[in-house]
Coordinates of C-alpha atoms and ligand atoms in Angstrom, one line a residue:
X17 CA 9.6 -8.5 1.0
X18 CA 6.1 -7.1 1.1
X19 CA 5.1 -6.0 -2.5
X20 CA 2.2 -3.4 -1.8
X21 CA 0.8 -0.9 0.6
X22 CA -2.8 -0.3 1.4
X23 CA -4.4 3.1 2.1
X24 CA -7.8 3.2 3.9
X25 CA -9.6 6.3 2.8
X26 CA -12.6 7.1 5.2
X27 CA -14.3 9.9 3.4
X28 CA -17.5 12.0 3.9
X29 CA -19.6 9.9 1.3
X30 CA -17.8 6.6 1.2
X31 CA -14.9 4.5 2.7
X32 CA -12.4 3.1 0.2
X33 CA -9.5 0.7 0.5
X34 CA -7.0 1.1 -2.4
X35 CA -3.8 -1.1 -2.9
X36 CA -0.9 0.6 -4.6
X37 CA 2.2 -0.8 -6.1
X38 CA 5.7 0.7 -5.9
X39 CA 5.3 3.0 -8.9
X40 CA 2.2 4.6 -7.0
X41 CA -0.2 2.8 -9.4
X42 CA -3.8 1.5 -8.3
X43 CA -3.8 -2.4 -8.0
X44 CA -7.3 -2.8 -6.6
X45 CA -10.2 -0.8 -5.0
X46 CA -13.1 -1.7 -2.7
X47 CA -15.4 1.1 -2.0
X48 CA -18.8 1.3 0.0
X49 CA -20.9 4.6 0.5
X50 CA -22.4 5.1 3.9
X51 CA -25.7 6.9 4.9
X52 CA -25.9 10.6 5.1
X53 CA -28.2 11.4 8.1
X54 CA -30.0 14.7 8.0
X55 CA -32.0 15.0 11.2
X56 CA -32.8 18.7 10.8
X57 CA -31.8 21.6 8.6
X58 CA -28.1 22.1 9.0
X59 CA -27.5 18.9 10.7
X60 CA -25.3 16.0 9.2
X61 CA -24.6 12.8 10.9
X62 CA -22.9 9.4 10.2
X63 CA -23.4 5.9 11.9
X64 CA -19.8 5.2 13.2
X65 CA -20.8 1.4 13.4
X66 CA -21.7 1.6 9.6
X67 CA -18.3 3.0 8.7
X68 CA -16.6 0.5 10.8
X69 CA -18.4 -2.4 9.1
X70 CA -17.8 -0.8 5.8
X71 CA -14.1 -0.4 6.5
X72 CA -13.8 -4.1 7.2
X73 CA -15.4 -4.9 4.1
X74 CA -13.7 -2.6 1.8
X75 CA -10.4 -3.8 3.0
X76 CA -11.4 -7.6 2.4
X77 CA -12.8 -6.6 -1.0
X78 CA -9.5 -4.9 -2.3
X79 CA -7.3 -7.9 -1.0
X80 CA -9.7 -10.2 -2.6
X81 CA -9.8 -8.5 -5.9
X82 CA -5.9 -8.2 -6.0
X83 CA -5.6 -11.8 -4.8
X84 CA -3.3 -10.8 -2.0
X85 CA -2.7 -12.1 1.5
X86 CA -1.8 -9.6 4.4
X87 CA 1.6 -10.7 4.4
X88 CA 2.0 -9.0 1.0
X89 CA 1.1 -5.7 2.4
X90 CA 4.0 -3.6 3.8
X91 CA 1.8 -1.4 5.6
X92 CA -1.7 0.4 6.0
X93 CA -2.1 4.2 5.9
X94 CA -5.2 5.8 6.9
X95 CA -6.7 9.0 5.6
X96 CA -10.0 10.3 6.7
X97 CA -12.6 13.2 6.7
X98 CA -11.6 15.5 9.2
X99 CA -13.3 17.4 12.2
X100 CA -16.3 14.7 12.1
X101 CA -16.7 13.9 15.7
X102 CA -17.1 10.2 17.3
X103 CA -17.4 9.5 21.0
X104 CA -17.6 6.1 22.2
X105 CA -17.8 4.0 25.3
X106 CA -14.5 2.3 25.9
X107 CA -16.0 -0.5 27.7
X108 CA -18.6 -1.5 25.2
X109 CA -17.1 -0.1 22.0
X110 CA -20.5 1.5 21.3
X111 CA -20.8 5.3 20.2
X112 CA -22.9 7.2 22.4
X113 CA -24.3 9.4 19.6
X114 CA -24.0 9.5 15.9
X115 CA -21.0 11.1 14.5
X116 CA -21.4 14.7 14.1
X117 CA -20.2 15.6 10.6
X118 CA -17.8 18.5 9.6
X119 CA -20.6 20.3 7.6
X120 CA -22.9 20.3 10.5
X121 CA -23.9 23.7 11.8
X122 CA -25.9 22.8 15.0
X123 CA -23.3 24.5 17.3
X124 CA -23.4 27.9 15.7
X125 CA -25.1 29.1 19.0
X126 CA -22.4 27.7 21.0
X127 CA -19.9 29.5 18.8
X128 CA -21.5 32.9 19.5
X129 CA -21.5 32.3 23.3
X130 CA -17.8 31.7 23.2
X131 CA -17.1 34.5 20.9
X132 CA -18.8 37.0 23.3
X133 CA -15.4 36.9 25.4
X134 CA -12.4 39.0 24.5
X135 CA -10.8 38.3 21.1
X136 CA -14.3 37.0 19.6
X137 CA -13.9 34.5 16.9
X138 CA -10.1 35.1 17.0
X139 CA -9.8 34.1 20.5
X140 CA -7.7 30.9 20.0
X141 CA -6.2 31.7 16.6
X142 CA -2.6 32.3 17.9
X143 CA -2.7 29.0 19.7
X144 CA -4.8 26.7 17.4
X145 CA -4.5 28.5 14.0
X146 CA -8.3 28.4 13.7
X147 CA -11.2 30.7 14.2
X148 CA -14.1 29.7 16.3
X149 CA -16.5 28.0 14.2
X150 CA -19.0 25.1 14.1
X151 CA -16.8 23.2 11.6
X152 CA -14.1 22.2 13.9
X153 CA -14.5 19.2 16.4
X154 CA -14.4 21.2 19.7
X155 CA -18.1 22.5 19.9
X156 CA -19.3 19.2 18.4
X157 CA -17.8 17.3 21.4
X158 CA -19.2 19.9 23.9
X159 CA -22.6 19.4 22.2
X160 CA -22.6 15.7 22.7
X161 CA -21.4 15.9 26.4
X162 CA -24.2 18.5 27.0
X163 CA -27.1 16.5 25.4
X164 CA -26.4 12.9 26.1
X165 CA -27.6 12.1 29.6
X166 CA -24.6 11.4 31.9
X167 CA -22.0 11.6 29.1
X168 CA -20.2 14.6 30.9
X169 CA -19.7 12.7 34.1
X170 CA -18.7 9.5 32.3
X171 CA -16.2 11.4 30.1
X172 CA -14.5 13.0 33.1
X173 CA -14.2 9.5 34.7
X174 CA -12.4 8.4 31.6
X175 CA -15.3 5.9 30.5
X176 CA -15.6 7.6 26.9
X177 CA -13.3 8.4 24.2
X178 CA -13.2 11.1 21.6
X179 CA -11.9 10.6 18.1
X180 CA -12.1 11.9 14.6
X181 CA -12.9 8.9 12.3
X182 CA -9.2 7.9 12.0
X183 CA -9.0 7.5 15.8
X184 CA -12.2 5.5 15.6
X185 CA -10.8 3.2 13.1
X186 CA -7.3 2.8 14.8
X187 CA -9.0 1.9 17.9
X188 CA -11.2 -0.8 16.3
X189 CA -8.5 -2.2 13.9
X190 CA -6.0 -2.6 17.1
X191 CA -8.5 -4.5 19.1
X192 CA -11.3 -2.1 20.1
X193 CA -12.5 -3.2 23.7
X194 CA -9.7 -5.7 23.7
X195 CA -6.9 -3.1 24.1
X196 CA -7.6 -1.0 21.1
X197 CA -5.1 1.9 20.9
X198 CA -6.5 5.5 21.2
X199 CA -4.4 7.6 18.9
X200 CA -4.6 10.4 16.3
X201 CA -2.0 12.2 14.3
X202 CA -1.1 15.9 14.3
X203 CA -2.9 16.9 11.1
X204 CA -6.3 15.6 12.4
X205 CA -5.7 17.0 15.8
X206 CA -5.0 20.3 14.2
X207 CA -8.7 20.4 13.0
X208 CA -10.2 20.0 16.5
X209 CA -9.5 23.7 17.7
X210 CA -7.9 22.0 20.8
X211 CA -4.3 21.4 19.7
X212 CA -1.6 23.9 20.1
X213 CA -0.1 24.3 16.8
X214 CA 3.6 24.8 18.1
X215 CA 3.8 22.1 21.1
X216 CA 1.7 19.7 19.0
X217 CA -0.2 18.9 22.2
X218 CA -3.7 19.5 23.5
X219 CA -3.8 23.1 25.1
X220 CA -4.9 23.2 28.8
X221 CA -6.4 26.9 28.5
X222 CA -8.2 26.0 25.3
X223 CA -9.7 22.9 26.9
X224 CA -10.8 24.8 29.9
X225 CA -12.5 27.3 27.7
X226 CA -14.5 24.6 26.2
X227 CA -14.8 22.8 29.2
X228 CA -13.7 19.4 27.9
X229 CA -11.9 16.8 29.9
X230 CA -8.5 15.8 28.7
X231 CA -8.8 12.2 29.6
X232 CA -11.3 11.7 26.7
X233 CA -8.8 12.8 24.0
X234 CA -6.4 10.5 22.0
X235 CA -2.7 10.7 22.0
X236 CA -1.3 12.7 19.2
X237 CA 1.5 11.2 17.1
X238 CA 3.5 12.2 14.0
X239 CA 1.6 11.3 10.7
X240 CA 4.1 8.9 9.5
X241 CA 5.1 6.3 12.1
X242 CA 3.8 3.6 14.5
X243 CA 0.0 3.3 15.2
X244 CA -0.1 -0.3 16.2
X245 CA -0.8 -3.5 14.2
X246 CA -4.2 -4.7 12.9
X247 CA -5.5 -7.3 15.3
X248 CA -8.8 -8.0 13.9
X249 CA -8.9 -11.5 12.0
X250 CA -11.5 -10.2 9.4
X251 CA -9.1 -7.5 7.9
X252 CA -5.5 -7.7 7.3
X253 CA -4.5 -9.3 10.6
X254 CA -0.9 -8.5 11.8
X255 CA -0.3 -5.6 9.1
X256 CA 1.2 -2.5 10.9
X257 CA -0.7 0.9 10.9
X258 CA 2.1 3.3 9.7
X259 CA 0.5 6.6 8.8
X260 CA -2.3 8.8 9.4
X261 CA -3.2 12.0 7.7
X262 CA -6.5 14.0 7.5
X263 CA -7.8 13.8 3.9
X264 CA -6.7 17.2 2.6
X265 CA -3.2 16.8 4.1
X266 CA -3.0 13.3 2.6
X267 CA -3.9 14.8 -0.9
X268 CA -1.3 17.4 -0.5
X269 CA 1.2 14.5 0.5
X270 CA 0.0 12.4 -2.4
X271 CA 0.7 15.4 -5.0
X272 CA 4.0 15.6 -3.4
X273 CA 3.5 19.2 -2.3
X274 CA 6.0 18.7 0.6
X275 CA 7.7 22.1 0.7
X276 CA 7.0 25.7 1.3
X277 CA 4.9 27.4 -1.5
X278 CA 3.9 24.0 -2.9
X279 CA 0.0 23.6 -3.3
X280 CA -2.9 21.6 -4.3
X281 CA -6.7 22.1 -4.6
X282 CA -8.9 19.0 -4.1
X283 CA -12.4 19.0 -5.5
X284 CA -14.7 16.7 -3.8
X285 CA -17.7 17.3 -1.6
X286 CA -16.1 20.6 -0.7
X287 CA -12.9 22.2 -2.2
X288 CA -9.6 22.4 -0.2
X289 CA -6.7 24.4 -1.2
X290 CA -3.4 23.7 0.8
X291 CA -0.4 25.8 0.4
X292 CA 2.8 24.7 2.4
X293 CA 4.7 27.2 4.6
X294 CA 7.3 24.8 5.6
X295 CA 8.6 25.1 9.2
X296 CA 6.8 28.3 9.9
X297 CA 3.1 28.8 11.3
X298 CA 1.9 31.7 9.1
X299 CA -1.1 33.5 10.2
X300 CA -3.4 34.6 7.4
X301 CA -4.6 38.1 7.1
X302 CA -6.8 37.0 4.4
X303 CA -9.2 34.3 5.8
X304 CA -7.3 31.4 5.4
X305 CA -6.5 29.0 8.4
X306 CA -3.1 27.7 9.6
X307 CA -2.8 23.9 9.8
X308 CA -0.2 21.0 10.2
X309 CA 0.6 19.6 6.8
X310 CA 2.4 16.5 8.0
X311 CA 5.1 15.4 10.4
X312 CA 7.6 12.3 9.9
X313 CA 8.3 10.3 13.1
X314 CA 11.3 12.2 14.8
X315 CA 11.1 15.0 12.5
X316 CA 9.9 18.6 12.6
X317 CA 6.2 19.4 11.8
X318 CA 5.6 21.1 8.5
X319 CA 2.7 23.6 8.3
X320 CA 0.2 24.9 5.7
X321 CA -2.4 27.6 4.9
X322 CA -5.7 26.1 4.0
X323 CA -8.6 27.7 2.1
X324 CA -11.6 25.4 3.0
X325 CA -14.8 25.6 1.0
X326 CA -17.6 23.8 2.2
X327 CA -19.9 23.1 -0.9
X328 CA -18.6 22.3 -4.3
X329 CA -19.4 18.6 -5.5
X330 CA -22.2 18.4 -2.8
X331 CA -24.0 21.3 -5.1
X332 CA -23.8 18.8 -8.0
X333 CA -25.4 16.1 -5.6
X334 CA -28.0 18.6 -4.7
X335 CA -28.9 19.2 -8.3
X336 CA -29.1 15.4 -8.6
X337 CA -30.9 14.5 -5.4
X338 CA -33.0 17.5 -4.5
X339 CA -33.9 19.0 -7.9
X340 CA -33.7 15.9 -10.0
X341 CA -32.1 18.1 -12.8
X342 CA -29.5 15.1 -13.5
X343 CA -29.3 11.5 -13.0
X344 CA -25.6 11.3 -12.0
X345 CA -22.8 13.8 -11.2
X346 CA -21.0 13.5 -14.5
X347 CA -24.2 14.5 -16.4
X348 CA -24.0 18.0 -14.9
X349 CA -21.4 18.6 -17.8
X350 CA -23.6 17.4 -20.5
X351 CA -26.3 19.7 -19.1
X352 CA -24.0 22.7 -18.8
X353 CA -22.6 22.1 -22.3
X354 CA -26.3 22.8 -23.6
X355 CA -25.7 26.5 -23.2
X356 CA -22.8 28.9 -24.1
X357 CA -22.6 30.6 -20.6
X358 CA -24.4 31.1 -17.4
X359 CA -26.9 33.3 -19.1
X360 CA -26.3 35.8 -16.1
X361 CA -27.3 33.4 -13.3
X362 CA -25.0 32.8 -10.3
X363 CA -25.5 30.2 -7.5
X364 CA -23.9 30.8 -4.0
X365 CA -24.0 27.6 -2.4
X366 CA -23.6 28.8 1.1
X367 CA -25.7 25.7 2.5
X368 CA -23.6 25.7 5.8
X369 CA -22.8 29.4 5.6
X370 CA -19.5 30.3 3.9
X371 CA -16.1 28.8 4.9
X372 CA -12.9 30.4 3.8
X373 CA -12.3 33.3 3.2
X374 CA -15.5 34.7 4.4
X375 CA -16.3 32.6 7.5
X376 CA -19.9 33.8 7.5
X377 CA -22.2 31.4 9.4
X378 CA -25.0 33.8 8.8
X379 CA -25.0 33.3 4.9
X380 CA -27.3 30.9 3.1
X381 CA -27.6 29.7 -0.4
X382 CA -28.9 32.1 -3.2
X383 CA -29.4 32.0 -6.9
X384 CA -29.2 35.5 -8.4
X385 CA -29.6 37.0 -11.8
X386 CA -32.9 34.9 -12.7
X387 CA -34.7 35.9 -15.6
X388 CA -37.5 34.3 -17.9
X389 CA -34.4 33.3 -20.2
X390 CA -32.7 31.0 -17.7
X391 CA -33.0 27.3 -18.2
X392 CA -31.7 24.2 -16.5
X393 CA -28.7 24.3 -18.7
X394 CA -27.8 27.7 -17.1
X395 CA -28.3 26.5 -13.6
X396 CA -25.9 23.5 -14.3
X397 CA -23.3 25.8 -15.6
X398 CA -23.7 28.2 -12.6
X399 CA -23.4 25.3 -10.3
X400 CA -20.0 24.3 -11.9
X401 CA -18.7 27.8 -12.1
X402 CA -19.5 28.3 -8.2
X403 CA -16.7 25.7 -7.6
X404 CA -14.5 27.7 -9.8
X405 CA -15.3 31.1 -8.2
X406 CA -14.9 29.9 -4.9
X407 CA -11.5 28.6 -5.7
X408 CA -10.6 31.9 -7.0
X409 CA -11.7 33.5 -3.7
X410 CA -9.2 31.2 -1.9
X411 CA -6.4 31.6 -4.4
X412 CA -6.8 35.5 -4.2
X413 CA -6.6 35.1 -0.4
X414 CA -3.3 33.0 -0.6
X415 CA -1.9 35.4 -3.1
X416 CA -2.7 38.4 -0.6
X417 CA -0.9 36.4 2.1
X418 CA 2.2 36.2 -0.2
X419 CA 1.6 32.7 -1.8
X420 CA 1.0 33.5 -5.5
X421 CA 0.7 30.3 -7.4
X422 CA 1.8 30.1 -11.1
X423 CA 0.0 26.8 -11.7
X424 CA -2.5 24.9 -9.8
X425 CA -2.4 21.2 -9.0
X426 CA -5.7 19.6 -8.7
X427 CA -7.2 16.3 -7.8
X428 CA -10.5 14.8 -6.5
X429 CA -13.9 13.6 -7.9
X430 CA -14.8 16.8 -9.8
X431 CA -11.5 17.0 -11.8
X432 CA -13.0 14.6 -14.4
X433 CA -15.3 17.3 -15.5
X434 CA -13.6 19.0 -18.4
X435 CA -15.7 22.0 -18.6
X436 CA -15.2 22.9 -15.0
X437 CA -11.2 22.6 -15.3
X438 CA -11.3 24.8 -18.4
X439 CA -13.4 27.4 -16.7
X440 CA -11.2 27.0 -13.6
X441 CA -8.1 27.8 -15.6
X442 CA -10.1 30.8 -17.4
X443 CA -11.3 32.4 -14.2
X444 CA -7.9 32.0 -12.2
X445 CA -5.6 33.0 -15.3
X446 CA -3.1 30.2 -14.5
X447 CA -2.6 26.7 -15.8
X448 CA -4.4 23.8 -14.0
X449 CA -2.7 20.5 -13.8
X450 CA -3.9 17.1 -12.9
X451 CA -1.5 14.1 -12.2
X452 CA -2.0 10.7 -13.9
X453 CA -3.1 9.3 -10.4
X454 CA -6.0 11.6 -9.4
X455 CA -6.8 9.6 -6.3
X456 CA -4.1 11.5 -4.3
X457 CA -5.8 11.3 -0.9
X458 CA -5.4 7.6 -0.8
X459 CA -2.0 7.7 -2.3
X460 CA -0.8 10.3 0.2
X461 CA -1.7 7.8 3.1
X462 CA -0.2 5.0 1.0
X463 CA 3.0 7.0 0.7
X464 CA 3.2 7.7 4.4
X465 CA 2.8 3.9 5.3
X466 CA 5.3 3.2 2.5
X467 CA 7.9 5.6 3.8
X468 CA 7.6 4.3 7.4
X469 CA 8.2 0.9 6.4
X470 CA 10.9 1.6 4.0
X471 CA 8.9 0.5 1.0
X472 CA 9.9 4.0 -0.5
X473 CA 13.1 5.5 0.7
X474 CA 12.7 9.3 0.6
X475 CA 10.4 12.1 -0.2
X476 CA 12.4 12.5 -3.5
X477 CA 11.7 9.0 -4.5
X478 CA 8.1 9.9 -4.1
X479 CA 8.4 13.0 -6.3
X480 CA 9.9 11.0 -9.0
X481 CA 6.4 9.1 -9.1
X482 CA 4.5 12.2 -9.8
X483 CA 3.5 12.3 -13.5
X484 CA 1.3 14.9 -15.3
X485 CA -1.9 13.6 -16.7
X486 CA -3.7 16.6 -18.1
X487 CA -3.3 20.4 -18.2
X488 CA -5.8 23.3 -19.0
X489 CA -4.5 26.7 -20.1
X490 CA -6.5 30.0 -19.7
X491 CA -8.1 31.1 -22.9
X492 CA -10.5 33.8 -21.6
X493 CA -9.7 37.5 -22.0
X494 CA -8.6 39.2 -18.9
X495 CA -11.4 41.9 -19.0
X496 CA -14.1 39.3 -19.2
X497 CA -12.4 37.2 -16.3
X498 CA -12.6 40.1 -14.1
X499 CA -16.1 41.2 -15.3
X500 CA -17.4 37.7 -14.4
X501 CA -15.5 37.4 -11.0
X502 CA -16.9 41.1 -10.0
X503 CA -20.5 39.7 -10.6
X504 CA -19.7 36.6 -8.4
X505 CA -18.5 38.8 -5.6
X506 CA -21.6 40.8 -6.0
X507 CA -23.5 37.4 -5.8
X508 CA -21.6 36.3 -2.5
X509 CA -22.8 39.7 -1.0
X510 CA -26.4 38.8 -1.7
X511 CA -26.0 35.6 0.4
X512 CA -24.9 37.2 3.6
X513 CA -26.9 38.1 6.6
X514 CA -29.6 35.8 6.0
X515 CA -29.8 33.2 8.6
Ligands
LIG619 P1 -15.4 13.0 -1.1 O1 -13.8 12.5 -1.0 O2 -15.4 14.5 -0.7 O3 -16.3 12.1 -0.7 P2 -15.0 12.6 -4.1 O4 -13.6 13.2 -4.4 O5 -15.2 11.3 -4.2 O6 -15.5 13.3 -2.8 O7 -15.9 13.5 -5.2 C1 -17.2 13.2 -5.3 C2 -17.8 14.6 -5.5 O8 -17.5 15.0 -6.8 C3 -19.4 14.5 -5.4 O9 -19.8 15.6 -4.7 C4 -19.9 14.6 -6.9 O10 -21.0 15.3 -6.9 C5 -18.6 15.2 -7.5 N1 -18.5 14.8 -9.0 C6 -18.0 13.6 -9.2 N2 -18.1 13.4 -10.6 C7 -18.2 14.8 -11.1 C8 -18.3 15.3 -12.4 N3 -18.1 14.7 -13.5 N4 -18.8 16.7 -12.6 C9 -19.1 17.3 -11.5 N5 -19.0 16.9 -10.2 C10 -18.7 15.5 -10.2

């Protein structure tokens, strides 16, 4: 009997391998960051070969730290940054271009062109659940096929493969040029803007509208089930791949938010709220998108409404790397605590335009309310508050769609920030709750793999693993909450119609 499960978390800034025990506790972690490549303003790329190399290394590190052999691993679950687009040559295994990352805005012109037809940006919403937007994979694929010489012809001839980073890793882990499997799961496929949410298959009419050949796309599978076996000797050879979930869906799974009305908000590079809608595809009237939450092999798909916010933790990185105001991300809290409040300053970090609930590619970042009084402490505070206000935006949208939450389950890198979590509770007016294991993204992938292998018996058994780690209750007066939030909405208005 295998004693552990392993999750590979291929994130935006780093790749992690985490080994979990039966209680959902962390046994060992391997982690490596990869380069963020910014060729021009608004463009963001990753090197897929670097990501694959890092994956092999972090798995080896985690196994070595835990002093385990692959035989002691019941299965591997993969979770990954979604939408990020890789296209590679099936014969050589070489990518034909760097990966175009989810935050990349280079295809805004392409989106405008497609939106000129009847239906505008809502053109495919009833099929894919998504508006037309550079965020999703479809236009990123088209951009590479248009710009790399010969790529379109080679894609049509079946020589090229497309995948989000889950597919890229599965193909490499299961043999690469030597019989690698070309697969993805329903949650990742639902972020391409090419999958029909109800049939869970690539949609012929949508593919035709984007002019993309179906032959380059992976086979779509249930999130929890068979994805082949690791063949590479360097990493966990012989261990089965048993689950694949996009990072936000994995976090919801790791938070045991399996049912309708159950929700989580993850605070990382960006912020992502998911509220389950069960077997129903619900279309938002308030700027949220419809997505697949998970599907167990042989089971029905479960859906969710999602509020995706592009820039939260990455604003903290920007204070660190571009302004040099802090030396590390956690220092933002120390700096913010040097002042009582934001002093009237608000930062709207519309670096990639604004995502949910606004979907405005024409927005750009602004700092408003500057006076001679404002110092770097106020800016640190305004940066943290921007995360809380953007979360309020998407929670209000969910409430308008009928999903009113009476508390918010949170996770991700930013939830170690006490000041932010207290302010979040204050500005929402509901309790904010963090589980003991805040690595919910990796945990969700591990849960998927463990369910498929029988390591865990049922969703109920997983629920029993969920433990409250910390809770923040609102302490701000309602009038103050609404006054501040009103100022935020005014600041958002100032960011629009700039690009
Ligand atoms: P991802 O999975 O998107 O790469 P993580 O969940 O690892 O992100 O979180 C990392 C992000 O959280 C970074 O953008 C970093 O700036 C931010 N972050 C980490 N610790 C803190 C902190 N104590 N306060 C504020 N932001 C933080």
